[in-house]
Tab-separated table of C-alpha atoms and ligand atoms in Angstrom:
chain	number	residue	atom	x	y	z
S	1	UNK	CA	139.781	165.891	-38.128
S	2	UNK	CA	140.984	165.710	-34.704
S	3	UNK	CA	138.334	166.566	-31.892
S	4	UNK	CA	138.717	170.124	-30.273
S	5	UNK	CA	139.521	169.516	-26.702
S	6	UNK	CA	138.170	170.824	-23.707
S	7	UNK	CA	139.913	171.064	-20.370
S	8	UNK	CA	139.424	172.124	-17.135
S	9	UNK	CA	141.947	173.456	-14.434
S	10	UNK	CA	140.218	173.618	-11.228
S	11	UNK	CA	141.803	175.684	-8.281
S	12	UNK	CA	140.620	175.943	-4.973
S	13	UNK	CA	140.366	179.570	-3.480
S	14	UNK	CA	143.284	180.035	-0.743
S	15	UNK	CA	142.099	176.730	-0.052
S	16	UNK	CA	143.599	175.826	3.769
S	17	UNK	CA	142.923	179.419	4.639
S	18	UNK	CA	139.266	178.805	3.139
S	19	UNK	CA	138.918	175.420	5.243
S	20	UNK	CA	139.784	177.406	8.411
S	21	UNK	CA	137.239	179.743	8.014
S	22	UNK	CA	134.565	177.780	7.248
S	23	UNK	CA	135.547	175.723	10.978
S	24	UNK	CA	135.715	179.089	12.341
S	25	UNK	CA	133.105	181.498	11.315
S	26	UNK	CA	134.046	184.033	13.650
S	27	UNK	CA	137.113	184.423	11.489
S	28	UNK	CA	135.647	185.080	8.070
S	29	UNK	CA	136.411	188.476	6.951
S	30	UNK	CA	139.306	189.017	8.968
S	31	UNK	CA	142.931	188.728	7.903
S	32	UNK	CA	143.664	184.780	8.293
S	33	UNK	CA	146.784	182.821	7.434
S	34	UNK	CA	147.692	179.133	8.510
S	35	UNK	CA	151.252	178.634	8.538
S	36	UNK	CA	153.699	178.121	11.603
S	37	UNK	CA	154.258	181.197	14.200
S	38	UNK	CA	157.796	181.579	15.930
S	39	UNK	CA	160.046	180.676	13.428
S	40	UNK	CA	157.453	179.507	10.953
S	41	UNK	CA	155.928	180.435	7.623
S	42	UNK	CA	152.581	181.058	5.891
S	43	UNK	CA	151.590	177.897	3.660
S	44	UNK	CA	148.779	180.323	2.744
S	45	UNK	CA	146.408	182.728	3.624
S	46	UNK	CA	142.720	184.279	2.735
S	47	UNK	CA	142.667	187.294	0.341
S	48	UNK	CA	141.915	189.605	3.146
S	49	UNK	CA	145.219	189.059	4.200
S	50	UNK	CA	146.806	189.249	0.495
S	51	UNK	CA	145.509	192.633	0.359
S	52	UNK	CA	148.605	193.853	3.513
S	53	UNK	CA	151.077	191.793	0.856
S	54	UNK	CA	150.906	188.734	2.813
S	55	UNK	CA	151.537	185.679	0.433
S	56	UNK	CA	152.578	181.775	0.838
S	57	UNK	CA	156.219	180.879	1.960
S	58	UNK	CA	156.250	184.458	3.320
S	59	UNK	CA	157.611	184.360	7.017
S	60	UNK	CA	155.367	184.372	9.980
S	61	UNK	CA	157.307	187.242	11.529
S	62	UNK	CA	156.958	189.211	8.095
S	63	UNK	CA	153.466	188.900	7.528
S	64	UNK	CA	152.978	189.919	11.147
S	65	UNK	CA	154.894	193.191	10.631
S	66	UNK	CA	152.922	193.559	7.335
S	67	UNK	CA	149.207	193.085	8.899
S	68	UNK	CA	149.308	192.852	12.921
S	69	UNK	CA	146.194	191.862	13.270
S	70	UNK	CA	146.912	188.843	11.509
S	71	UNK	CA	145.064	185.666	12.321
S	72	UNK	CA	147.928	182.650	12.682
S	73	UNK	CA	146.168	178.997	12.622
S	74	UNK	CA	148.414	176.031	12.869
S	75	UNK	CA	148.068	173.886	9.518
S	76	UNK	CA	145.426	170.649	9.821
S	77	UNK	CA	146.468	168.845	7.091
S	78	UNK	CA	144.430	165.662	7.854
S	79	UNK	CA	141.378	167.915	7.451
S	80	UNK	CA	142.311	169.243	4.491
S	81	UNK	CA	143.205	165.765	2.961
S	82	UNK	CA	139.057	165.341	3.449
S	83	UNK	CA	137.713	167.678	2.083
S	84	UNK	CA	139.920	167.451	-0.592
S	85	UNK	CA	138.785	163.707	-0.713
S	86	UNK	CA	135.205	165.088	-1.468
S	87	UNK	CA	136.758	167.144	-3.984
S	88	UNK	CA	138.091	164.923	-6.354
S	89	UNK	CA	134.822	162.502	-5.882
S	90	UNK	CA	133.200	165.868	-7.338
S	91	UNK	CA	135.209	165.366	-10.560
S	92	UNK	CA	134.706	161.714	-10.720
S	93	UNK	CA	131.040	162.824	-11.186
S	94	UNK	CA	132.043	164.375	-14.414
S	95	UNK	CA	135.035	162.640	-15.849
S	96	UNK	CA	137.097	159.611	-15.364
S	97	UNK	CA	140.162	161.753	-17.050
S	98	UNK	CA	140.983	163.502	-13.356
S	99	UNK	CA	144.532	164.503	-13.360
S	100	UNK	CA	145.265	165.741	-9.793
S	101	UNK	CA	148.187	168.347	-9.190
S	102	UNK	CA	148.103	168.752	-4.988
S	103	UNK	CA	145.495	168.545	-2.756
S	104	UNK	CA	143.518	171.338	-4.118
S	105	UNK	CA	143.821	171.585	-7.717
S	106	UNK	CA	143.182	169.131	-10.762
S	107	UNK	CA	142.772	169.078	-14.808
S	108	UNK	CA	139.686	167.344	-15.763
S	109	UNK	CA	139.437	166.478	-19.576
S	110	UNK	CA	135.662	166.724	-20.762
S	111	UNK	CA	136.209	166.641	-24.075
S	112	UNK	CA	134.088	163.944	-24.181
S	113	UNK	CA	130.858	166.060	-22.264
S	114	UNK	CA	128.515	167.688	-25.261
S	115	UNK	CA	128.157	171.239	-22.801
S	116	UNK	CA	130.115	173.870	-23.518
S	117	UNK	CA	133.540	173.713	-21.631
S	118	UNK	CA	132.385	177.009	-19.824
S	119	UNK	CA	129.224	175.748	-18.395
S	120	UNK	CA	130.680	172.264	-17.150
S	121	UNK	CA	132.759	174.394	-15.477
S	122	UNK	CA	130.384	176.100	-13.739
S	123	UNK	CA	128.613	173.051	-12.832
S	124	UNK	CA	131.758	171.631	-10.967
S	125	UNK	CA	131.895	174.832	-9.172
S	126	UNK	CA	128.972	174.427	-8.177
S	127	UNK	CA	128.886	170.867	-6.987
S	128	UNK	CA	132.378	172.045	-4.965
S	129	UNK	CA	130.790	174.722	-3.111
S	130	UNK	CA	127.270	172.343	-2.616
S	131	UNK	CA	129.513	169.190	-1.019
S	132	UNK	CA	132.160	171.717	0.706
S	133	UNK	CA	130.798	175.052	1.596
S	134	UNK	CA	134.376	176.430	-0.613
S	135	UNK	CA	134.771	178.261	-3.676
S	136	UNK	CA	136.819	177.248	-6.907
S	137	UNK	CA	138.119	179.121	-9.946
S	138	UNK	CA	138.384	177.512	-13.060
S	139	UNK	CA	140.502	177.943	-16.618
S	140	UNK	CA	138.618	176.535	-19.331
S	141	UNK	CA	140.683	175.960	-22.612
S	142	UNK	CA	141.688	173.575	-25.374
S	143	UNK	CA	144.818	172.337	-23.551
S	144	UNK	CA	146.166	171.555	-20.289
S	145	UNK	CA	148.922	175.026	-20.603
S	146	UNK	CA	146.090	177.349	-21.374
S	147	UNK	CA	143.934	176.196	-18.603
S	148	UNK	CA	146.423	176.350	-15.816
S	149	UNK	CA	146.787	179.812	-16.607
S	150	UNK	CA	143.098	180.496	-17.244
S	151	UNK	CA	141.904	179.733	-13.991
S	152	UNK	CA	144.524	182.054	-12.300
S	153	UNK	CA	142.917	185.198	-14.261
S	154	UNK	CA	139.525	185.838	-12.652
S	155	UNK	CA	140.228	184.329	-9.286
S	156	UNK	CA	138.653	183.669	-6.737
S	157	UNK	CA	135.454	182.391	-7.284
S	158	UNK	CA	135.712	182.625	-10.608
S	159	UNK	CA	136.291	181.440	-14.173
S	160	UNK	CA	137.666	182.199	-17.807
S	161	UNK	CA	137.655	180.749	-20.910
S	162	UNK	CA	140.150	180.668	-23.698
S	163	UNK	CA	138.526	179.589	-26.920
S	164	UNK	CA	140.696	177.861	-29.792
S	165	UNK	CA	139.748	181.229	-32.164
S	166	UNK	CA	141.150	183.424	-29.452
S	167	UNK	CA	144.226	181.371	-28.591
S	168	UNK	CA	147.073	183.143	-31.152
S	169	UNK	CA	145.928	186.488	-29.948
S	170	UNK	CA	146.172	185.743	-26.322
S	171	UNK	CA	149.514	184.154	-27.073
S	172	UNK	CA	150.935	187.787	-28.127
S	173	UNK	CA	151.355	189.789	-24.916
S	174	UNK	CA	151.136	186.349	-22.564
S	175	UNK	CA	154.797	186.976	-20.387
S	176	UNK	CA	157.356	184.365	-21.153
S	177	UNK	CA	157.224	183.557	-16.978
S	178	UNK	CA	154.014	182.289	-17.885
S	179	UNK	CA	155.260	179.667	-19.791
S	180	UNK	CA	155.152	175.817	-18.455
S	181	UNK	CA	158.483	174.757	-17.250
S	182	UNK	CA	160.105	178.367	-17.290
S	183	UNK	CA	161.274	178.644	-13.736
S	184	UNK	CA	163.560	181.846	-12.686
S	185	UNK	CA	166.788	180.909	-14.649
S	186	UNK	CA	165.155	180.261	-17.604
S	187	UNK	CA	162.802	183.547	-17.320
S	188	UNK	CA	166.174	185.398	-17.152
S	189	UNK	CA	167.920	183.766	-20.091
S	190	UNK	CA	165.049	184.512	-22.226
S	191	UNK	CA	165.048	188.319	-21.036
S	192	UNK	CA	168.613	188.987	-21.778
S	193	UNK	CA	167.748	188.110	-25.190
S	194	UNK	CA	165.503	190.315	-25.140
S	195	UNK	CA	162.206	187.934	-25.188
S	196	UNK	CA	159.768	188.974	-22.729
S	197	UNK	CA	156.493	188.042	-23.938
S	198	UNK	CA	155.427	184.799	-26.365
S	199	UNK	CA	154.796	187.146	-29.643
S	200	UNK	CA	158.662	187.725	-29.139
S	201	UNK	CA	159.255	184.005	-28.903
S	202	UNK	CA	157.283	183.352	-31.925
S	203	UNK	CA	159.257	185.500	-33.856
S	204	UNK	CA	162.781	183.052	-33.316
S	205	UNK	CA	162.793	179.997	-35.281
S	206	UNK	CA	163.523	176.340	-34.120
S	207	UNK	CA	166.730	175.983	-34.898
S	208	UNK	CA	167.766	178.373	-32.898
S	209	UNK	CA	165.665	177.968	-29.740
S	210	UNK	CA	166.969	174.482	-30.015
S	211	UNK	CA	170.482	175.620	-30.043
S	212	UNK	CA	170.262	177.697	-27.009
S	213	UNK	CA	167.903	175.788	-25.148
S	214	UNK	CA	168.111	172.206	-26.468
S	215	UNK	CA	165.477	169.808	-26.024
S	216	UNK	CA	163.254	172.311	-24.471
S	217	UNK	CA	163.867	174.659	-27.246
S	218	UNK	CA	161.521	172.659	-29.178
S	219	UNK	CA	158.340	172.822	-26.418
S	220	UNK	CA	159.234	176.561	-25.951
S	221	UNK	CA	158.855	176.470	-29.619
S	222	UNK	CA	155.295	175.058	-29.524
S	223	UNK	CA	154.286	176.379	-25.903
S	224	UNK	CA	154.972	180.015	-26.826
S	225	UNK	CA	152.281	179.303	-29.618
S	226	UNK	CA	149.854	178.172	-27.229
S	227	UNK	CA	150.720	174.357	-28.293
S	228	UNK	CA	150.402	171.990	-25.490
S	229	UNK	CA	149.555	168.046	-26.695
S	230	UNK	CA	150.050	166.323	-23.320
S	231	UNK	CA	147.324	164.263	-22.243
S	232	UNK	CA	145.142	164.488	-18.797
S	233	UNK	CA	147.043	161.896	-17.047
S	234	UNK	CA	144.669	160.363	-14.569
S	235	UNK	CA	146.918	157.282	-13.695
S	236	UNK	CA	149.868	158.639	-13.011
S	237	UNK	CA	151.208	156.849	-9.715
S	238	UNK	CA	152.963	158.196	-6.957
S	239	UNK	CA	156.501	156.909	-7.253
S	240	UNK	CA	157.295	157.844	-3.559
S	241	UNK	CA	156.147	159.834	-0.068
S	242	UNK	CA	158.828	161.985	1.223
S	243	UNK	CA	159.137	164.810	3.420
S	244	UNK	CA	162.161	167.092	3.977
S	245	UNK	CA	162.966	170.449	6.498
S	246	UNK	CA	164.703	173.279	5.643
S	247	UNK	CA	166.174	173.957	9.718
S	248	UNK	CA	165.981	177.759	10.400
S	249	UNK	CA	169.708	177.351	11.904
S	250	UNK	CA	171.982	174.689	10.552
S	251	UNK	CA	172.169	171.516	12.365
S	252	UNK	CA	176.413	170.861	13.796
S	253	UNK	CA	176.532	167.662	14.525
S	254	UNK	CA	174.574	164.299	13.818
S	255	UNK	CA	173.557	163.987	17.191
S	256	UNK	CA	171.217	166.922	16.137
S	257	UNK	CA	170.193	165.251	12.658
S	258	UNK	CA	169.203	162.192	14.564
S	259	UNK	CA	166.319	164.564	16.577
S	260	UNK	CA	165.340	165.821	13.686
S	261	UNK	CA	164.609	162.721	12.075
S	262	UNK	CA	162.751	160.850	14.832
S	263	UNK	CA	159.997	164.167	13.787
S	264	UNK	CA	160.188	163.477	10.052
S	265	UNK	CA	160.265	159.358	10.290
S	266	UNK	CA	157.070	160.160	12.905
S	267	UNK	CA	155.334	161.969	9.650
S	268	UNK	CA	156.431	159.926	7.120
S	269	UNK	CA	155.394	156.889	8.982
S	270	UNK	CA	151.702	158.486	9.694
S	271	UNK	CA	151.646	159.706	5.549
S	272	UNK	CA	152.526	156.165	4.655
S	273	UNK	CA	150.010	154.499	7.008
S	274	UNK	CA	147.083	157.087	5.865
S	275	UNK	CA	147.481	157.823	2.149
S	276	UNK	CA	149.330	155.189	1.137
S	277	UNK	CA	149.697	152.032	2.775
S	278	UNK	CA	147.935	149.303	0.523
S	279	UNK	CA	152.008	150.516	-1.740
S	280	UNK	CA	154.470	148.218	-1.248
S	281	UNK	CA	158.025	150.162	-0.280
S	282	UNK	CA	160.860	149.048	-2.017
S	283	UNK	CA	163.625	151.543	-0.010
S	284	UNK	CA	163.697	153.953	1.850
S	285	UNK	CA	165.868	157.232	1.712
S	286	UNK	CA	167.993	160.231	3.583
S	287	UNK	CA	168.087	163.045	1.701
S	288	UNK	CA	170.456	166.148	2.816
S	289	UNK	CA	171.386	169.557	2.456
S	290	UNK	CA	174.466	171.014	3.836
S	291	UNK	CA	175.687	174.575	3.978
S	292	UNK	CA	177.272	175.066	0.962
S	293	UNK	CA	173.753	173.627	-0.695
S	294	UNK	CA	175.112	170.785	-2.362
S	295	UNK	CA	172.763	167.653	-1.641
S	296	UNK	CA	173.233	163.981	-1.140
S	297	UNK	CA	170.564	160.946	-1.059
S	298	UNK	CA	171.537	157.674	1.026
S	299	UNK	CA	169.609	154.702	-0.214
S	300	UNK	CA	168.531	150.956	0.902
S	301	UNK	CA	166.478	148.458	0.161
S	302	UNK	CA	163.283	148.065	2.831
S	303	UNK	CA	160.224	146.765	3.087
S	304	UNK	CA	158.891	148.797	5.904
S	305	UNK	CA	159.693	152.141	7.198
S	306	UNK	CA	162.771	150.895	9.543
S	307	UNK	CA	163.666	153.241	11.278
S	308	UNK	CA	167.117	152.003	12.441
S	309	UNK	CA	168.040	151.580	9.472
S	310	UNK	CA	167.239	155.225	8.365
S	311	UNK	CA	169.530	156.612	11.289
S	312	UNK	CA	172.330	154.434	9.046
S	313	UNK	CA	171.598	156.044	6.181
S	314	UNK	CA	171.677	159.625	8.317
S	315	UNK	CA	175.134	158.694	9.408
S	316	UNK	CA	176.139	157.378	5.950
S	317	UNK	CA	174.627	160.573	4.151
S	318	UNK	CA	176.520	162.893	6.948
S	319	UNK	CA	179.647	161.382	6.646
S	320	UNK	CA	179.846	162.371	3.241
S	321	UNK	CA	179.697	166.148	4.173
S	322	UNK	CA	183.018	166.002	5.837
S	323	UNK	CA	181.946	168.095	8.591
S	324	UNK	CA	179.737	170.451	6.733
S	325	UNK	CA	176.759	171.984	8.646
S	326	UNK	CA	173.538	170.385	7.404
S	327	UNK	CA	170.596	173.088	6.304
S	328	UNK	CA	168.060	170.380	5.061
S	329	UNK	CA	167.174	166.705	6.219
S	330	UNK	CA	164.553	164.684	3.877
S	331	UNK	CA	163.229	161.045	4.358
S	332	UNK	CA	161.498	158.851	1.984
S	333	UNK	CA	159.988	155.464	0.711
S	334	UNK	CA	160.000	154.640	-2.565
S	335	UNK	CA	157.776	152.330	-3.994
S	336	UNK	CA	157.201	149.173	-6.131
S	337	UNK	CA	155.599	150.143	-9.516
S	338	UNK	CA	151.908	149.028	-9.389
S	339	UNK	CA	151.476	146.201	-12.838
S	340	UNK	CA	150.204	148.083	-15.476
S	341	UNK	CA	146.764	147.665	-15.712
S	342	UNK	CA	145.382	146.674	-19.392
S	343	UNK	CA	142.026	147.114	-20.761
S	344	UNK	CA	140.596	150.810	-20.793
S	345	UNK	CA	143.286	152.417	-22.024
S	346	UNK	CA	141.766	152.864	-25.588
S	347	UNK	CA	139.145	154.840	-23.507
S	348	UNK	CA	141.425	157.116	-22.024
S	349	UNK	CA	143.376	157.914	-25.090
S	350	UNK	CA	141.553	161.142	-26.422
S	351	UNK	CA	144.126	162.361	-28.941
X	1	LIG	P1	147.688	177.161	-3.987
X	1	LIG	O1	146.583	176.712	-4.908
X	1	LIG	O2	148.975	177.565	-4.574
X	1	LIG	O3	147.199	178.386	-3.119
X	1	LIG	P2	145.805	178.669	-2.453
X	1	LIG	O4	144.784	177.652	-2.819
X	1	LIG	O5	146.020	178.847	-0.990
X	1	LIG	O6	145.420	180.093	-3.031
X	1	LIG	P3	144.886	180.473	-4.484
X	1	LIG	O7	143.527	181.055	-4.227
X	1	LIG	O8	145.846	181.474	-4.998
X	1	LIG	O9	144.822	179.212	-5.279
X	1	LIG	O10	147.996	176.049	-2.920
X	1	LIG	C1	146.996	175.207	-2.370
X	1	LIG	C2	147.268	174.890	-0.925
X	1	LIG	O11	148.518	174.243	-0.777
X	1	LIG	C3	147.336	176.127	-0.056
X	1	LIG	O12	146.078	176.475	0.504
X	1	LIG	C4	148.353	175.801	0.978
X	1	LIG	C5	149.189	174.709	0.386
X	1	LIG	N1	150.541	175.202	0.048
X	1	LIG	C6	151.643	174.715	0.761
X	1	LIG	O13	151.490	173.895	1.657
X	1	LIG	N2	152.886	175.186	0.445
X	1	LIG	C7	153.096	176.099	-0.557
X	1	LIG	O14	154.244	176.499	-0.818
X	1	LIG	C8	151.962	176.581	-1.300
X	1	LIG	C9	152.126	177.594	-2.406
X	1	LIG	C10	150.717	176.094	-0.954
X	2	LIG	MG1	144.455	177.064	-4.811
């Protein structure tokens, strides 16, 4: 019989809002958000702050009108790359099978750690808040679908469990937004046929999911029953660093683009150099928006990060917009695949 699996979603708690706090005790308990002022927006803030409406993405301006006495902090990201280095050495402690999402949230497969899943949960929250001085919720369950949303449903500082037995009743009144991969469009196809929770889902067969939904009919099929087989991935390589910047008013002319990509080559170069530099690039990239959103990517082969050549591909990429106004610019490396590595994967296969 196959082994019951146990996996972990760890979140962190608001967790660059959490950071700042911790720097700053004087700020604990007051409405905090870090995020860009002027034209700026929140990348997040503490719960303090959630409690005027204030969210992430939300703009500065907004979330000023919603809670005045808002706290704005300008976003540290090299700090919060640490501590979310000390993070993930946390889950090493526990599990080679460490699957990490962004900088503040993983799955960890224990299946292979005798405890229950619930109380090597609360052992990795605990170790978190020991190495960091933060708090984590966690979503215990017997796949990697389940656990995502688990650890969402008693945050923050918090955990909950969803045990195999309980799984086809939980299933029943879980929204279909809940689903993994249902974005917006998808929510709304689903509602004008009427399907708003996964008991309705579970109620339309395969063929026809399939029909109206194709290939994804089929995972809808199984998700919707709380079926989720894919495996805690822990080696799954970055492919390429990018960055890209949605411009508050549309850039005219490519005199204008060029500006705004000495800023982004200036990041990309310092995200290369610190997270990833022992990669080897294979090309680099121009990515952009214009006004009527349709997107283009300019392409060629580099070694480096070379920067004349990436004002090239900016004239090559804005060419192609016959004088459209440009709303987004995006650069990027790709990289050379790393050579498989043989050996342990026997060991990580725990299907
Ligand atoms: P989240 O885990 O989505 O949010 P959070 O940790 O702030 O809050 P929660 O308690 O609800 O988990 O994102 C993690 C961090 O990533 C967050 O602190 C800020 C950053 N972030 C962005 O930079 N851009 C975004 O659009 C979002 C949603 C988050
Ligand atoms: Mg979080």
């Amino acid at each position: 019989m196959e082994r019951e699996r146990k996996i972990l979603h760890i979140d962190m708690d608001c967790f660059y809002a959490a950071i700042e706090m911790r720097e700053r005790p004087e700020l604990a308990g007051r409405p905090l958000a870090v995020g860009g002022r002027d034209r700026g927006v929140l990348t997040t803030c503490n719960y303090e702050a959630r409690k005027f409406g204030c969210h992430s993405a939300m703009p500065t301006y907004l979330a000023l009108r919603k809670c005045p006495q808002l706290v704005v902090v300008p976003v540290n990201s090299e700090l919060y790359r640490e501590t979310s280095q000390l993070i993930r050495r946390v889950f090493e402690e526990f599990t080679d099978l460490v699957e990490p999402l962004s900088l503040d949230e993983a799955y960890l497969d224990v299946s292979h750690l005798y405890s229950e899943g619930g109380s090597v949960a609360a052992e990795v929250r605990a170790r978190i808040k020991e190495t960091t001085r933060l708090t984590a919720s966690a979503g215990i369950a017997p796949n990697k679908f389940l656990a995502k949303i688990a650890s969402d449903w008693e945050k923050p500082d918090g955990q909950f469990e969803i045990y195999q037995d309980e799984v086809a009743a939980f299933m029943q009144e879980l929204p279909v937004e809940k689903i993994w991969g249902v974005g917006k469009r998808t929510a709304e196809k689903l509602h004008r046929l009427d399907l708003k929770t996964c008991g309705d889902l579970q109620q339309r067969s395969l063929v026809e999911l399939d029909q109206r939904f194709g290939k994804f009919g089929q995972q809808l099929h199984e998700l919707c029953r709380g079926i989720d087989q894919r495996k805690v991935n822990p080696d799954r390589e970055r492919k390429s660093v990018s960055n890209e910047r949605t411009f508050s008013e549309d850039v005219k002319n490519v005199e204008q683009g060029e500006l705004r990509l000495v800023d982004l080559l200036d990041d990309l170069e310092a995200d290369y150099e610190k997270g990833h530099s022992e990669r080897h690039i294979r090309e680099g990239f121009v990515k952009l928006k214009f006004d009527d959103f349709s997107v283009t990517t300019a392409q060629r082969a580099m070694k480096v990060v070379q920067r004349d050549a990436f004002f090239e591909l900016l004239l090559e990429a804005w060419h192609r917009g016959d004088g459209k106004a440009v709303r987004l610019i995006g650069s990027g490396v790709r990289f050379v695949a790393k050579e498989k590595e043989g050996g342990n994967d026997a060991q990580m296969e725990l299907l």
